[in-house]
PDB file of C-alpha atoms in Angstrom:
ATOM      1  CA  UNK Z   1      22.835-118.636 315.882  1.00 47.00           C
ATOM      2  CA  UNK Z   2      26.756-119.497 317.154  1.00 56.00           C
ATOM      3  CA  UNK Z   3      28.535-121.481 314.413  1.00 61.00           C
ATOM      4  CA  UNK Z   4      31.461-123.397 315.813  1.00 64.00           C
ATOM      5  CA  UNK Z   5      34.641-123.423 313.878  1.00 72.00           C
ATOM      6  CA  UNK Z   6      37.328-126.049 314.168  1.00 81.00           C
ATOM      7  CA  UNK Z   7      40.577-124.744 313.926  1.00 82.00           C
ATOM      8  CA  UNK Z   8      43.760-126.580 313.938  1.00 87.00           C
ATOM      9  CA  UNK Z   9      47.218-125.314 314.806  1.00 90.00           C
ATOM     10  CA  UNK Z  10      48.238-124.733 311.226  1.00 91.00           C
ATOM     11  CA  UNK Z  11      45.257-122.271 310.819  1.00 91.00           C
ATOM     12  CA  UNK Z  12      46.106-120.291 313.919  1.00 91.00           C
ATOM     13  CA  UNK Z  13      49.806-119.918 312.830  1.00 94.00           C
ATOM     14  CA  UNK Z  14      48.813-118.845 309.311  1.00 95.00           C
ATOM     15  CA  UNK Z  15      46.320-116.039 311.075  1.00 94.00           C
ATOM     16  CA  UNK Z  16      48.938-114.615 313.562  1.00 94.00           C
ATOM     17  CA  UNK Z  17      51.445-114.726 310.438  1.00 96.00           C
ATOM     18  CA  UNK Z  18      49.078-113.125 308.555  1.00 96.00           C
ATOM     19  CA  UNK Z  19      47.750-110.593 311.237  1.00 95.00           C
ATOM     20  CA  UNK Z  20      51.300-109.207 311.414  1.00 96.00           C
ATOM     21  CA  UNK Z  21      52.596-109.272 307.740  1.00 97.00           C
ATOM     22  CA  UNK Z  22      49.310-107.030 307.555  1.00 97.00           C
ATOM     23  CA  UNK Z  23      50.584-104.629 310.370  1.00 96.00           C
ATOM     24  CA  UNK Z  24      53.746-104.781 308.810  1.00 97.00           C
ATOM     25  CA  UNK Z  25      52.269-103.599 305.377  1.00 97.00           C
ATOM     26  CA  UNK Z  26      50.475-100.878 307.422  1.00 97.00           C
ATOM     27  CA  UNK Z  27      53.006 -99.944 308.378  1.00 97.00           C
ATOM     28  CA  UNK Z  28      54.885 -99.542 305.455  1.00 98.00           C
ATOM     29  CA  UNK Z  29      57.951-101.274 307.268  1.00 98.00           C
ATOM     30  CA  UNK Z  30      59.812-103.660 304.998  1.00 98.00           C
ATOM     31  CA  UNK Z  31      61.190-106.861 306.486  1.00 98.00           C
ATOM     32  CA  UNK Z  32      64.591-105.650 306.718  1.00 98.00           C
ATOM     33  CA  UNK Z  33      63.217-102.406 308.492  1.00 98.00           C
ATOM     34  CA  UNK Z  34      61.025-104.822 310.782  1.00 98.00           C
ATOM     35  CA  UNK Z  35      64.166-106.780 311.523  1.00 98.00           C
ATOM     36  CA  UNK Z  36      65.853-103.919 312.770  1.00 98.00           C
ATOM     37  CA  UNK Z  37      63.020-102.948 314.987  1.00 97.00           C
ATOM     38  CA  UNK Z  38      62.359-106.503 316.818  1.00 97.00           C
ATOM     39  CA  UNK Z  39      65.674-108.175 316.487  1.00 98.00           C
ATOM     40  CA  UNK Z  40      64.191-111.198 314.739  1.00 98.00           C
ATOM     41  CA  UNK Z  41      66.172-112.008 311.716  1.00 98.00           C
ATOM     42  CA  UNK Z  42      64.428-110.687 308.090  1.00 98.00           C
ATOM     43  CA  UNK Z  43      64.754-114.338 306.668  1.00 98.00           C
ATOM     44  CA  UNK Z  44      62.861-115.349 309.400  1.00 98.00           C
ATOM     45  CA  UNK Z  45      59.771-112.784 309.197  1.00 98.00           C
ATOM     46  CA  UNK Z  46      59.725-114.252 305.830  1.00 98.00           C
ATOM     47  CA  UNK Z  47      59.889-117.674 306.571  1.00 97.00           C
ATOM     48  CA  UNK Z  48      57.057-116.664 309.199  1.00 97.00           C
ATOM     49  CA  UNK Z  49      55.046-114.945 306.922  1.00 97.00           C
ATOM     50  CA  UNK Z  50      54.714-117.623 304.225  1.00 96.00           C
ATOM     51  CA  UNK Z  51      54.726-120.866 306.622  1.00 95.00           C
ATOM     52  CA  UNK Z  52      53.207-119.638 310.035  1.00 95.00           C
ATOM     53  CA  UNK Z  53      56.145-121.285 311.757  1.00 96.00           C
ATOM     54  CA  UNK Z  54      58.617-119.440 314.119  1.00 97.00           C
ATOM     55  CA  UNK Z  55      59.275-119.679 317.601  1.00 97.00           C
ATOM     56  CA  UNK Z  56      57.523-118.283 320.389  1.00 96.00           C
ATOM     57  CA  UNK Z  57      59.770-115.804 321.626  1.00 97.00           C
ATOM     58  CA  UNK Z  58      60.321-113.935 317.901  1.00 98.00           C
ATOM     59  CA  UNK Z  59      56.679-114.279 317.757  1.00 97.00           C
ATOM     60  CA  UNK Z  60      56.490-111.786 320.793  1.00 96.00           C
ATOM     61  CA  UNK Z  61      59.243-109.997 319.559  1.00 97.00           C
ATOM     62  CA  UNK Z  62      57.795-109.405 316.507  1.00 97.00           C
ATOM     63  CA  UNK Z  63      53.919-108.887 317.744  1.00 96.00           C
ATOM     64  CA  UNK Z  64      55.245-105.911 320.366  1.00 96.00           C
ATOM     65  CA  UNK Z  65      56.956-104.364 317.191  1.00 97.00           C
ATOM     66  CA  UNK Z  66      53.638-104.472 315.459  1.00 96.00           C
ATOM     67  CA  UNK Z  67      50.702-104.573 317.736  1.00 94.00           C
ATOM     68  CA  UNK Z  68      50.328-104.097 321.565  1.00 93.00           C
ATOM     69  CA  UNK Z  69      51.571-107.082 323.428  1.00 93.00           C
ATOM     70  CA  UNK Z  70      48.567-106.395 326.160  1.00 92.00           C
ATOM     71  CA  UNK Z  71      46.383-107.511 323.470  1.00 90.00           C
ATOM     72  CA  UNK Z  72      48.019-111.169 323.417  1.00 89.00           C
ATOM     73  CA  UNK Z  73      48.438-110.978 326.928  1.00 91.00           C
ATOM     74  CA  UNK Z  74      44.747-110.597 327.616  1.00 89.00           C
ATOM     75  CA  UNK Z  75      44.149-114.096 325.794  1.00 85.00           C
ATOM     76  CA  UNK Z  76      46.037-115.678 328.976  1.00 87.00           C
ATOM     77  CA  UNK Z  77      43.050-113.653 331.579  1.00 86.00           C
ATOM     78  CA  UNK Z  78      40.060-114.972 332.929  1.00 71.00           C
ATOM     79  CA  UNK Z  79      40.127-118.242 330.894  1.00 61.00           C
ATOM     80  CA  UNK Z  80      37.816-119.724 333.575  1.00 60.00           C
ATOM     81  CA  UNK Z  81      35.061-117.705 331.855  1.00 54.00           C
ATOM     82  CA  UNK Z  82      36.180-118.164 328.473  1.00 51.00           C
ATOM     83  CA  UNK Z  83      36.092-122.015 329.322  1.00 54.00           C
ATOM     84  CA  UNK Z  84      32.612-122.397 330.870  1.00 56.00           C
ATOM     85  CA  UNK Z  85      30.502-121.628 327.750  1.00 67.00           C
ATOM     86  CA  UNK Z  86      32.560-123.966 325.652  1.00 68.00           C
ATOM     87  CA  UNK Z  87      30.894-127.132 325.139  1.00 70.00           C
ATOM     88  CA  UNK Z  88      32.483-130.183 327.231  1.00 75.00           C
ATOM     89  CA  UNK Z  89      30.833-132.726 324.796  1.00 77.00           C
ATOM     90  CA  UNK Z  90      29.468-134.064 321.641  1.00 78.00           C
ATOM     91  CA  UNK Z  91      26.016-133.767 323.532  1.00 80.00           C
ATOM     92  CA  UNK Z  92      26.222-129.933 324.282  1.00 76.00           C
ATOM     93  CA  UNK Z  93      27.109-129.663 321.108  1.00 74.00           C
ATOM     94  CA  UNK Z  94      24.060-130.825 319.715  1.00 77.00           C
ATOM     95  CA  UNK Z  95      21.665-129.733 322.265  1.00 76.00           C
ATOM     96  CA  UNK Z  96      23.090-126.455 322.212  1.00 71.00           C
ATOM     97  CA  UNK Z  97      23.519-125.975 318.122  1.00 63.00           C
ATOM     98  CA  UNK Z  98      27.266-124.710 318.546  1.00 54.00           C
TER      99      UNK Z  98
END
């Protein structure tokens, strides 16, 4: 059985920050050493690490320091599929048991 999740913006922030402080950590960069790979100030991989928030831009900068920026691009492909098994209302929802 699917289970459908509601996420909010707050929760996807905290998950990317997350995702890459744990790269990071794998890593063994610290965020001085991180800073000097992407460009993005240290005080900010730390602000971004404990809040979520940062701009786009340092987030790729930061995300093709860590991880492989192909992986984030894919997100942006084929979202016509991805779209057509969403539900489109409360009445899919429940007829469907997302």
């Amino acid at each position: 059985m699917s289970h459908f999740l509601l996420l909010d913006d707050s929760d996807v922030q905290h998950a990317f920050a997350a995702h890459l402080r744990k790269r990071r950590e794998q890593e063994k960069l610290s965020r001085d050493a991180l800073a000097a790979r992407s460009g993005v100030p240290a005080p900010t991989i730390k602000k971004f690490e404990l809040t979520g928030q940062i701009s786009f831009r340092q987030l790729l900068l930061l995300w093709q320091s860590l991880d492989e920026l192909s992986r984030l691009f894919a997100l942006t492909q084929n979202t016509e599929n991805n779209q057509s098994s969403m539900p489109t209302s409360i009445e899919e929802v429940l007829k469907n048991g997302f």
